[in-house]
Structures are given as C-alpha cells and as structure tokens.
mmCIF file of C-alpha atoms and ligand atoms in Angstrom:
data_model
loop_
_atom_site.group_PDB
_atom_site.id
_atom_site.type_symbol
_atom_site.label_atom_id
_atom_site.label_comp_id
_atom_site.label_asym_id
_atom_site.label_seq_id
_atom_site.Cartn_x
_atom_site.Cartn_y
_atom_site.Cartn_z
ATOM 1 C CA MET A 1 0.000 0.000 0.000
ATOM 2 C CA ALA A 2 1.196 3.521 -0.781
ATOM 3 C CA GLN A 3 2.825 5.263 2.130
ATOM 4 C CA ILE A 4 1.726 8.807 2.984
ATOM 5 C CA TRP A 5 4.301 11.414 4.000
ATOM 6 C CA LEU A 6 3.606 14.917 5.234
ATOM 7 C CA ILE A 7 5.946 17.926 5.198
ATOM 8 C CA ALA A 8 4.988 20.238 8.065
ATOM 9 C CA VAL A 9 6.606 23.487 9.156
ATOM 10 C CA ASN A 10 3.633 24.271 11.379
ATOM 11 C CA PRO A 11 0.749 22.142 12.696
ATOM 12 C CA ASP A 12 -1.995 23.625 10.459
ATOM 13 C CA VAL A 13 -2.383 20.483 8.390
ATOM 14 C CA ALA A 14 -5.886 19.159 9.174
ATOM 15 C CA ASN A 15 -6.879 19.348 5.512
ATOM 16 C CA LEU A 16 -3.834 17.291 4.504
ATOM 17 C CA LEU A 17 -4.686 14.596 7.055
ATOM 18 C CA GLU A 18 -8.185 14.551 5.562
ATOM 19 C CA LEU A 19 -6.638 13.939 2.137
ATOM 20 C CA ALA A 20 -4.839 10.947 3.695
ATOM 21 C CA ALA A 21 -8.346 9.614 4.445
ATOM 22 C CA GLY A 22 -7.372 7.516 7.433
ATOM 23 C CA ARG A 23 -4.197 6.071 5.925
ATOM 24 C CA PRO A 24 -1.248 6.284 8.378
ATOM 25 C CA VAL A 25 0.816 9.430 7.864
ATOM 26 C CA THR A 26 4.525 9.939 8.550
ATOM 27 C CA ALA A 27 5.077 13.633 9.291
ATOM 28 C CA VAL A 28 8.483 15.211 8.705
ATOM 29 C CA THR A 29 8.537 18.373 10.778
ATOM 30 C CA LEU A 30 10.887 21.115 11.840
ATOM 31 C CA GLY A 31 9.759 20.783 15.445
ATOM 32 C CA ALA A 32 5.998 21.267 15.358
ATOM 33 C CA ASP A 33 3.985 18.403 16.826
ATOM 34 C CA ILE A 34 1.484 16.928 14.392
ATOM 35 C CA PRO A 35 -1.585 15.527 16.166
ATOM 36 C CA GLY A 36 -3.137 12.653 14.256
ATOM 37 C CA ALA A 37 0.074 11.572 12.481
ATOM 38 C CA ALA A 38 1.160 7.948 12.943
ATOM 39 C CA ARG A 39 4.890 8.794 12.975
ATOM 40 C CA GLN A 40 6.739 12.059 13.427
ATOM 41 C CA ILE A 41 10.314 12.629 12.257
ATOM 42 C CA VAL A 42 11.732 15.884 13.608
ATOM 43 C CA ILE A 43 14.554 17.634 11.744
ATOM 44 C CA PRO A 44 16.843 19.262 14.299
ATOM 45 C CA VAL A 45 17.162 22.923 13.353
ATOM 46 C CA ALA A 46 18.994 25.554 15.385
ATOM 47 C CA GLU A 47 17.063 28.566 16.704
ATOM 48 C CA GLY A 48 16.706 31.230 13.988
ATOM 49 C CA THR A 49 17.196 28.872 11.042
ATOM 50 C CA PRO A 50 14.819 29.736 8.173
ATOM 51 C CA ALA A 51 12.606 26.757 7.386
ATOM 52 C CA GLU A 52 13.794 26.638 3.773
ATOM 53 C CA ALA A 53 17.362 25.906 4.938
ATOM 54 C CA ALA A 54 16.192 22.485 6.111
ATOM 55 C CA ALA A 55 15.366 21.393 2.547
ATOM 56 C CA PRO A 56 18.266 18.878 2.269
ATOM 57 C CA ALA A 57 17.325 17.224 5.590
ATOM 58 C CA VAL A 58 13.619 16.996 4.687
ATOM 59 C CA ALA A 59 14.525 15.507 1.298
ATOM 60 C CA GLU A 60 16.837 12.996 2.996
ATOM 61 C CA ALA A 61 14.211 11.991 5.576
ATOM 62 C CA ILE A 62 11.557 11.197 2.965
ATOM 63 C CA THR A 63 12.578 7.858 1.506
ATOM 64 C CA ALA A 64 9.489 7.433 -0.642
ATOM 65 C CA GLU A 65 8.926 4.537 -3.040
ATOM 66 C CA PRO A 66 6.990 4.684 -6.335
ATOM 67 C CA GLY A 67 3.301 5.178 -5.554
ATOM 68 C CA ASP A 68 3.970 6.959 -2.262
ATOM 69 C CA ILE A 69 2.319 10.334 -1.672
ATOM 70 C CA ILE A 70 4.084 13.308 -0.096
ATOM 71 C CA LEU A 71 1.635 15.954 1.138
ATOM 72 C CA ALA A 72 2.607 19.588 1.678
ATOM 73 C CA ALA A 73 0.591 22.663 2.616
ATOM 74 C CA ASN A 74 0.330 25.452 0.047
ATOM 75 C CA ARG A 75 2.506 27.835 2.089
ATOM 76 C CA SER A 76 5.761 29.434 0.993
ATOM 77 C CA ALA A 77 8.175 27.417 3.177
ATOM 78 C CA GLU A 78 6.431 24.088 2.585
ATOM 79 C CA ARG A 79 6.413 24.723 -1.187
ATOM 80 C CA VAL A 80 10.215 25.125 -1.105
ATOM 81 C CA LEU A 81 10.647 21.932 0.933
ATOM 82 C CA ALA A 82 8.209 20.080 -1.333
ATOM 83 C CA GLY A 83 10.235 21.178 -4.365
ATOM 84 C CA ALA A 84 13.443 19.821 -2.821
ATOM 85 C CA VAL A 85 11.762 16.484 -2.074
ATOM 86 C CA ALA A 86 10.329 16.281 -5.601
ATOM 87 C CA ALA A 87 13.756 17.013 -7.108
ATOM 88 C CA LYS A 88 15.417 14.298 -5.010
ATOM 89 C CA LEU A 89 12.754 11.701 -5.802
ATOM 90 C CA ASP A 90 12.385 12.806 -9.443
ATOM 91 C CA ALA A 91 8.670 13.009 -8.623
ATOM 92 C CA PRO A 92 5.973 15.223 -10.141
ATOM 93 C CA VAL A 93 4.422 18.011 -8.062
ATOM 94 C CA LEU A 94 0.625 18.316 -8.193
ATOM 95 C CA SER A 95 -0.936 21.520 -6.871
ATOM 96 C CA GLY A 96 -4.518 22.297 -5.876
ATOM 97 C CA VAL A 97 -5.070 18.680 -4.857
ATOM 98 C CA THR A 98 -8.588 18.002 -3.542
ATOM 99 C CA ALA A 99 -8.430 14.185 -3.371
ATOM 100 C CA ILE A 100 -5.645 11.664 -3.768
ATOM 101 C CA GLY A 101 -5.506 7.886 -3.732
ATOM 102 C CA ASP A 102 -3.378 5.047 -5.061
ATOM 103 C CA GLY A 103 -2.071 6.287 -8.413
ATOM 104 C CA THR A 104 -4.716 8.956 -8.958
ATOM 105 C CA ALA A 105 -5.442 12.516 -7.809
ATOM 106 C CA ARG A 106 -8.086 15.153 -8.373
ATOM 107 C CA LEU A 107 -6.939 18.760 -8.816
ATOM 108 C CA ALA A 108 -8.902 22.032 -8.733
ATOM 109 C CA ARG A 109 -8.025 24.397 -11.581
ATOM 110 C CA TYR A 110 -9.051 27.990 -12.388
ATOM 111 C CA GLY A 111 -10.112 28.670 -8.824
ATOM 112 C CA GLY A 112 -12.155 25.455 -8.658
ATOM 113 C CA ILE A 113 -14.171 26.001 -11.840
ATOM 114 C CA VAL A 114 -12.450 23.053 -13.533
ATOM 115 C CA GLU A 115 -11.479 19.710 -12.013
ATOM 116 C CA GLU A 116 -8.646 17.585 -13.410
ATOM 117 C CA THR A 117 -7.999 13.923 -12.723
ATOM 118 C CA VAL A 118 -4.337 12.902 -12.893
ATOM 119 C CA SER A 119 -2.832 9.421 -12.708
ATOM 120 C CA PHE A 120 0.732 8.672 -11.626
ATOM 121 C CA GLU A 121 3.016 5.693 -11.114
ATOM 122 C CA SER A 122 6.003 7.322 -9.441
ATOM 123 C CA ALA A 123 5.998 8.875 -5.999
ATOM 124 C CA VAL A 124 4.114 12.182 -6.142
ATOM 125 C CA VAL A 125 4.280 15.434 -4.197
ATOM 126 C CA ALA A 126 0.784 16.833 -3.577
ATOM 127 C CA VAL A 127 0.331 20.478 -2.561
ATOM 128 C CA ALA A 128 -3.023 21.493 -1.070
ATOM 129 C CA ASP A 129 -4.567 23.869 1.464
ATOM 130 C CA GLY A 130 -3.174 23.050 4.920
ATOM 131 C CA GLY A 131 -6.313 23.869 6.907
ATOM 132 C CA THR A 132 -6.391 24.206 10.675
ATOM 133 C CA THR A 133 -4.563 22.288 13.419
ATOM 134 C CA PRO A 134 -5.904 18.739 13.616
ATOM 135 C CA VAL A 135 -6.974 17.057 16.833
ATOM 136 C CA GLY A 136 -5.560 13.696 17.860
ATOM 137 C CA ASP A 137 -2.686 12.056 19.658
ATOM 138 C CA VAL A 138 0.832 13.299 18.995
ATOM 139 C CA PRO A 139 3.184 10.436 18.069
ATOM 140 C CA ALA A 140 6.592 10.026 19.711
ATOM 141 C CA SER A 141 9.277 12.087 17.952
ATOM 142 C CA GLU A 142 12.087 10.401 16.032
ATOM 143 C CA THR A 143 15.157 12.485 15.222
ATOM 144 C CA GLY A 144 15.686 13.067 11.510
ATOM 145 C CA PRO A 145 18.781 13.985 9.477
ATOM 146 C CA ALA A 146 20.606 17.204 10.371
ATOM 147 C CA THR A 147 21.730 18.199 6.859
ATOM 148 C CA VAL A 148 20.597 21.816 7.210
ATOM 149 C CA HIS A 149 22.118 24.749 5.311
ATOM 150 C CA ALA A 150 23.943 27.314 7.447
ATOM 151 C CA ALA A 151 21.546 30.264 7.234
ATOM 152 C CA VAL A 152 20.150 32.349 10.037
ATOM 153 C CA VAL A 153 17.465 35.011 10.417
ATOM 154 C CA THR A 154 19.321 38.007 11.841
ATOM 155 C CA SER A 155 16.382 40.369 12.314
ATOM 156 C CA THR A 156 12.620 40.436 11.940
ATOM 157 C CA SER A 157 10.580 43.606 11.648
ATOM 158 C CA ARG A 158 7.093 44.528 10.632
ATOM 159 C CA SER A 159 6.762 45.687 7.045
ATOM 160 C CA ASP A 160 5.584 49.284 6.673
ATOM 161 C CA GLY A 161 3.531 48.326 3.624
ATOM 162 C CA GLU A 162 -0.228 48.651 3.965
ATOM 163 C CA SER A 163 -1.914 45.268 3.825
ATOM 164 C CA VAL A 164 -5.571 44.359 3.640
ATOM 165 C CA ASN A 165 -7.600 41.259 4.433
ATOM 166 C CA LEU A 166 -10.009 41.290 1.496
ATOM 167 C CA ALA A 167 -11.240 37.814 2.387
ATOM 168 C CA ALA A 168 -12.924 39.331 5.463
ATOM 169 C CA ALA A 169 -14.420 42.339 3.623
ATOM 170 C CA LYS A 170 -18.231 42.515 3.495
ATOM 171 C CA ARG A 171 -18.261 45.016 0.601
ATOM 172 C CA ILE A 172 -15.726 45.312 -2.184
ATOM 173 C CA VAL A 173 -15.417 47.900 -4.942
ATOM 174 C CA ALA A 174 -13.193 46.420 -7.643
ATOM 175 C CA VAL A 175 -11.627 48.581 -10.347
ATOM 176 C CA GLY A 176 -10.327 47.579 -13.760
ATOM 177 C CA ARG A 177 -8.747 48.863 -16.911
ATOM 178 C CA GLY A 178 -11.772 51.057 -17.601
ATOM 179 C CA PHE A 179 -9.932 53.638 -15.446
ATOM 180 C CA LYS A 180 -7.637 55.718 -17.624
ATOM 181 C CA SER A 181 -5.195 56.950 -14.990
ATOM 182 C CA GLU A 182 -4.124 56.295 -11.416
ATOM 183 C CA GLU A 183 -5.530 59.645 -10.260
ATOM 184 C CA ASP A 184 -8.969 58.603 -11.530
ATOM 185 C CA LEU A 185 -9.100 55.834 -8.913
ATOM 186 C CA ARG A 186 -10.131 58.591 -6.522
ATOM 187 C CA LEU A 187 -13.622 58.290 -8.045
ATOM 188 C CA ALA A 188 -13.776 54.655 -6.903
ATOM 189 C CA GLU A 189 -12.243 55.463 -3.518
ATOM 190 C CA ASP A 190 -14.894 58.128 -2.870
ATOM 191 C CA PHE A 191 -17.631 55.689 -3.860
ATOM 192 C CA ALA A 192 -16.105 52.890 -1.727
ATOM 193 C CA LYS A 193 -15.961 55.237 1.253
ATOM 194 C CA ALA A 194 -19.630 56.143 0.757
ATOM 195 C CA ILE A 195 -20.693 52.489 0.961
ATOM 196 C CA GLY A 196 -18.054 51.323 3.475
ATOM 197 C CA ALA A 197 -16.219 49.050 1.033
ATOM 198 C CA GLU A 198 -12.621 47.948 0.510
ATOM 199 C CA ILE A 199 -10.942 48.699 -2.809
ATOM 200 C CA ALA A 200 -9.803 45.777 -4.964
ATOM 201 C CA CYS A 201 -8.845 45.479 -8.626
ATOM 202 C CA SER A 202 -8.282 43.289 -11.637
ATOM 203 C CA ARG A 203 -4.750 42.019 -12.155
ATOM 204 C CA PRO A 204 -3.622 44.563 -14.764
ATOM 205 C CA LEU A 205 -4.079 47.393 -12.258
ATOM 206 C CA SER A 206 -1.763 45.677 -9.848
ATOM 207 C CA GLU A 207 0.775 43.766 -11.921
ATOM 208 C CA GLY A 208 0.677 45.858 -15.067
ATOM 209 C CA THR A 209 0.375 49.441 -13.869
ATOM 210 C CA GLU A 210 1.160 48.873 -10.156
ATOM 211 C CA TRP A 211 -1.538 51.428 -9.281
ATOM 212 C CA LEU A 212 -2.632 49.129 -6.447
ATOM 213 C CA PRO A 213 -0.661 46.596 -4.365
ATOM 214 C CA ARG A 214 -0.673 42.913 -5.269
ATOM 215 C CA ASP A 215 -2.756 41.888 -2.275
ATOM 216 C CA ARG A 216 -5.655 43.886 -3.783
ATOM 217 C CA TYR A 217 -6.138 42.012 -7.016
ATOM 218 C CA ILE A 218 -8.853 39.404 -7.320
ATOM 219 C CA GLY A 219 -8.757 36.240 -9.389
ATOM 220 C CA ILE A 220 -7.242 32.869 -10.046
ATOM 221 C CA THR A 221 -3.743 34.051 -9.272
ATOM 222 C CA GLY A 222 -4.886 36.724 -6.809
ATOM 223 C CA GLN A 223 -7.242 36.952 -3.855
ATOM 224 C CA HIS A 224 -10.349 34.804 -3.538
ATOM 225 C CA VAL A 225 -13.153 36.762 -1.937
ATOM 226 C CA ALA A 226 -16.806 36.248 -1.040
ATOM 227 C CA PRO A 227 -18.183 39.608 0.135
ATOM 228 C CA GLU A 228 -21.882 40.344 0.549
ATOM 229 C CA VAL A 229 -21.589 43.000 -2.183
ATOM 230 C CA TYR A 230 -19.071 43.123 -5.048
ATOM 231 C CA VAL A 231 -19.101 46.151 -7.358
ATOM 232 C CA ALA A 232 -17.027 45.663 -10.526
ATOM 233 C CA ILE A 233 -16.207 48.957 -12.251
ATOM 234 C CA GLY A 234 -14.554 48.987 -15.665
ATOM 235 C CA ILE A 235 -13.793 45.270 -15.411
ATOM 236 C CA SER A 236 -14.556 43.137 -18.456
ATOM 237 C CA GLY A 237 -15.166 39.943 -16.458
ATOM 238 C CA GLN A 238 -12.592 37.513 -17.846
ATOM 239 C CA MET A 239 -12.787 34.090 -16.234
ATOM 240 C CA GLN A 240 -9.361 34.592 -14.588
ATOM 241 C CA HIS A 241 -10.887 37.493 -12.656
ATOM 242 C CA THR A 242 -14.358 36.133 -11.891
ATOM 243 C CA ALA A 243 -12.900 32.872 -10.504
ATOM 244 C CA GLY A 244 -11.739 34.953 -7.549
ATOM 245 C CA MET A 245 -15.112 36.540 -6.750
ATOM 246 C CA ALA A 246 -17.567 33.819 -7.767
ATOM 247 C CA GLY A 247 -18.658 33.337 -4.143
ATOM 248 C CA SER A 248 -19.837 36.960 -3.792
ATOM 249 C CA GLY A 249 -23.395 37.697 -2.681
ATOM 250 C CA THR A 250 -24.812 40.560 -4.764
ATOM 251 C CA VAL A 251 -22.711 41.533 -7.793
ATOM 252 C CA ILE A 252 -23.121 44.939 -9.428
ATOM 253 C CA SER A 253 -21.254 45.954 -12.593
ATOM 254 C CA ILE A 254 -20.597 49.308 -14.189
ATOM 255 C CA ASN A 255 -19.302 49.049 -17.726
ATOM 256 C CA SER A 256 -19.645 51.102 -20.911
ATOM 257 C CA ASP A 257 -19.827 47.948 -23.042
ATOM 258 C CA ASP A 258 -23.247 46.302 -22.733
ATOM 259 C CA LYS A 259 -21.691 43.042 -23.985
ATOM 260 C CA ALA A 260 -19.027 42.900 -21.258
ATOM 261 C CA PRO A 261 -18.977 39.317 -19.848
ATOM 262 C CA MET A 262 -19.053 40.793 -16.328
ATOM 263 C CA PHE A 263 -22.751 41.563 -16.813
ATOM 264 C CA SER A 264 -23.559 37.849 -17.122
ATOM 265 C CA GLN A 265 -22.037 37.350 -13.640
ATOM 266 C CA SER A 266 -23.982 40.261 -12.159
ATOM 267 C CA ASP A 267 -27.257 40.710 -10.332
ATOM 268 C CA TYR A 268 -27.416 44.381 -11.332
ATOM 269 C CA GLY A 269 -25.664 46.194 -14.146
ATOM 270 C CA ILE A 270 -25.239 49.808 -15.138
ATOM 271 C CA VAL A 271 -24.287 50.298 -18.782
ATOM 272 C CA GLY A 272 -22.498 53.616 -18.794
ATOM 273 C CA ASP A 273 -19.312 55.608 -18.559
ATOM 274 C CA LEU A 274 -17.811 55.168 -15.100
ATOM 275 C CA TYR A 275 -16.644 58.798 -15.236
ATOM 276 C CA GLU A 276 -20.289 59.857 -15.255
ATOM 277 C CA VAL A 277 -21.865 57.038 -13.232
ATOM 278 C CA LEU A 278 -19.482 57.009 -10.247
ATOM 279 C CA PRO A 279 -19.675 60.710 -9.291
ATOM 280 C CA ALA A 280 -23.466 60.542 -9.624
ATOM 281 C CA LEU A 281 -23.686 57.455 -7.376
ATOM 282 C CA THR A 282 -21.334 58.925 -4.778
ATOM 283 C CA GLU A 283 -23.283 62.152 -4.723
ATOM 284 C CA ALA A 284 -26.580 60.294 -4.353
ATOM 285 C CA LEU A 285 -25.171 58.378 -1.378
ATOM 286 C CA ALA A 286 -23.719 61.446 0.354
HETATM 287 C C1 FAD B 301 -2.409 32.982 -16.471
HETATM 288 C C2 FAD B 301 -3.259 34.205 -16.260
HETATM 289 C C3 FAD B 301 -3.726 34.474 -14.999
HETATM 290 C C4 FAD B 301 -4.516 35.599 -14.794
HETATM 291 N N1 FAD B 301 -4.970 35.836 -13.525
HETATM 292 C C5 FAD B 301 -5.770 36.910 -13.330
HETATM 293 C C6 FAD B 301 -6.309 37.171 -12.038
HETATM 294 O O1 FAD B 301 -6.073 36.446 -11.069
HETATM 295 N N2 FAD B 301 -7.106 38.260 -11.896
HETATM 296 C C7 FAD B 301 -7.415 39.115 -12.934
HETATM 297 O O2 FAD B 301 -8.148 40.096 -12.727
HETATM 298 N N3 FAD B 301 -6.915 38.883 -14.154
HETATM 299 C C8 FAD B 301 -6.095 37.814 -14.372
HETATM 300 N N4 FAD B 301 -5.596 37.618 -15.616
HETATM 301 C C9 FAD B 301 -5.857 38.627 -16.657
HETATM 302 C C10 FAD B 301 -7.241 38.429 -17.273
HETATM 303 O O3 FAD B 301 -7.181 37.474 -18.298
HETATM 304 C C11 FAD B 301 -7.743 39.748 -17.873
HETATM 305 O O4 FAD B 301 -6.805 40.226 -18.808
HETATM 306 C C12 FAD B 301 -7.974 40.841 -16.836
HETATM 307 O O5 FAD B 301 -8.783 40.346 -15.790
HETATM 308 C C13 FAD B 301 -8.650 42.018 -17.503
HETATM 309 O O6 FAD B 301 -8.710 43.077 -16.609
HETATM 310 P P1 FAD B 301 -9.812 44.215 -16.797
HETATM 311 O O7 FAD B 301 -11.156 43.598 -16.818
HETATM 312 O O8 FAD B 301 -9.524 45.260 -15.786
HETATM 313 O O9 FAD B 301 -9.411 44.852 -18.216
HETATM 314 P P2 FAD B 301 -10.106 44.728 -19.626
HETATM 315 O O10 FAD B 301 -10.354 43.326 -20.003
HETATM 316 O O11 FAD B 301 -9.305 45.572 -20.548
HETATM 317 O O12 FAD B 301 -11.543 45.404 -19.415
HETATM 318 C C14 FAD B 301 -11.732 46.772 -19.190
HETATM 319 C C15 FAD B 301 -13.233 47.003 -19.179
HETATM 320 O O13 FAD B 301 -13.479 48.359 -18.879
HETATM 321 C C16 FAD B 301 -14.572 48.779 -19.668
HETATM 322 N N5 FAD B 301 -14.472 50.234 -19.802
HETATM 323 C C17 FAD B 301 -13.581 50.966 -20.515
HETATM 324 N N6 FAD B 301 -13.794 52.281 -20.354
HETATM 325 C C18 FAD B 301 -14.848 52.398 -19.516
HETATM 326 C C19 FAD B 301 -15.530 53.510 -18.977
HETATM 327 N N7 FAD B 301 -15.159 54.771 -19.230
HETATM 328 N N8 FAD B 301 -16.576 53.267 -18.163
HETATM 329 C C20 FAD B 301 -16.972 52.002 -17.876
HETATM 330 N N9 FAD B 301 -16.337 50.911 -18.364
HETATM 331 C C21 FAD B 301 -15.290 51.109 -19.166
HETATM 332 C C22 FAD B 301 -14.419 48.066 -20.981
HETATM 333 O O14 FAD B 301 -15.673 47.975 -21.667
HETATM 334 C C23 FAD B 301 -13.909 46.703 -20.522
HETATM 335 O O15 FAD B 301 -14.981 45.788 -20.312
HETATM 336 C C24 FAD B 301 -4.819 36.483 -15.843
HETATM 337 C C25 FAD B 301 -4.347 36.187 -17.121
HETATM 338 C C26 FAD B 301 -3.569 35.070 -17.323
HETATM 339 C C27 FAD B 301 -3.066 34.782 -18.723
#
C-alpha cells in the first residue's frame, strides 16, 4: 500500500490529514507536533534557522517509493521543501489537490471552476490547502537527518507596507482597466468610502500598472473573496478574474460595453461611462 508522507513546518495540516483519508501518515517536521500523524520525524534545526534551509534534511528523511504520496501545505516554506523532495525523488508536483488515492489525484483548476484527474506511477508530491490544526494524539518524535544549510534570520521587523484582508471584507469595490489613470481611482475610492467598502482590482491594475498593491487584485492568481456586495467597475469579467469573486453575494457591474462578460455574472448592471456614473452614485449616497 502507498505510504503517505507529510511535510509540516507548522501544525496547520488538518486538511492534509483529511486527504490521507485515514491512511497512516509519517510527518516530517521542523519541530511542530502533528496531532493525528502515525509517525513524526523531527529535523533538528537551530534557533533562527529559516525553514527553507532544512530542505536537504527533509529531502533525505523522505525515503518514498513509487506510488507513495508526499503531502505539503500550500505555504511558501512548505512549497520550497516540497520542491526539494520532488527534485530528489524525481517526482511530479501536483498543486490544488482536492483528493488523492493510489495512483490517482483530483486537482482544482481555475479557482475550482475546472477539475482535473491525474494518474501517476512514481511517488508524487501533492500540494493542497493546509487547513487548521488537527486534533488527535501526537506520536513520539524520532530524530531526523541534520543536513541543514547554514543560514540564520538576523532580524525580523514589521513591514511598513499597507496590507488588507479582502477575504474578510463585506463590501468590495473592484476597479479595472476602464480607469484611464491612477488619479482617476479617486472616483472609486470616494464611492467605496460612501458604501463602506474595501478597494480591490483586476490584475492589470496591480501587476501591469502597479496602481494598487498585489494583495488587492482578485482572481485565479490573486485573492479569492466572497463579500456580501461586489461592485465591478470597468472590469470586463474575464474568467481569470471572476474565478476569484464567484462566491460573492450581490454583484453589481458598471461598464460602458453592454456586452461585457461581467454583466452575465452580475445581479445588477449599469451600462455607462464610469466617469459619469461614479460621481453621480457617490453624490446620491452622500
Ligand atoms: C495565467 C493568467 C492568470 C490571470 N490571472 C488573473 C487574475 O487572477 N485576476 C485578474 O483580474 N486577471 C487575471 N488575468 C488577466 C485576465 O485574463 C484579464 O486580462 C484581466 O482580468 C482584464 O482586466 P480588466 O477587466 O480590468 O481589463 P479589460 O479586459 O481591458 O476590461 C476593461 C473594461 O473596462 C470597460 N471600460 C472601458 N472604459 C470604460 C468607462 N469609461 N466606463 C466604464 N467601463 C469602461 C471596458 O468595456 C472593458 O470591459 C490572468 C491572465 C492570465 C493569462
């Protein structure tokens, strides 16, 4: 029977244990206890060592055979460790895994709109949401290899950059390429203020123009949000964008093109020039 391995930098791995579906799991950790695992191999890392520096030790500890499954949470450190394990085992990495069994896995694509089934014969590294901390007994710790790169965190400080938790926002005003300049975003900011909403955007306004920070763009490769109200202004509604807001309650679109795909995703639509519609709406709400 395939053996299940788990790479864990922190104990938030309940979803990965669910993917194991009751099969015994050997966790390879950097010190965190993993409740519910059958075995726990702890890599000895000195205080202040960045998790990624333990990649050689994690790769050495996981002695997987063809057909074995190595689970890793979709977090930055675990992705690095998973990559090192995959390279050592010459194993494929599958991301967005929602189910995995002997020789077959199901993957969510395009924000869950499409599901892929993949078969494999080699060992496979499966990356999925980690979830919360599981409940269960903590197995006795075995000491793993100590082949850790010499790297140390010398200081930690809070970034000055503004960050936003869009996932918790109840109302979102999202702006797109319909805005002609960065200054014009003020129209959306005034409107958002009037309705108590957070500002978000389509990817081009964040990665193309850099008018807004990356943690504000919605979509497959951006934030996934489910506010009560989502107002899309000057956004065409490409699938890569709408995959990130499909769980929204009431969707309202403002677009000058009555054929914009965003209208088919909307409960209410205003066909019009945002430069006329937005000031009028803001004024009406004042
Ligand atoms: C691999 C990949 C991943 C991607 N991931 C994402 C992602 O996560 N999120 C994302 O958003 N995009 C993503 N994209 C990009 C995506 O395909 C679209 O290009 C992008 O979403 C379009 O942004 P937009 O709607 O702002 O711009 P456009 O498609 O250019 O639409 C602008 C809209 O504004 C309207 N408009 C113009 N002037 C006015 C006006 N005066 N008043 C009112 N309306 C007006 C137009 O009619 C048009 O509908 C990805 C693309 C790729 C290839």
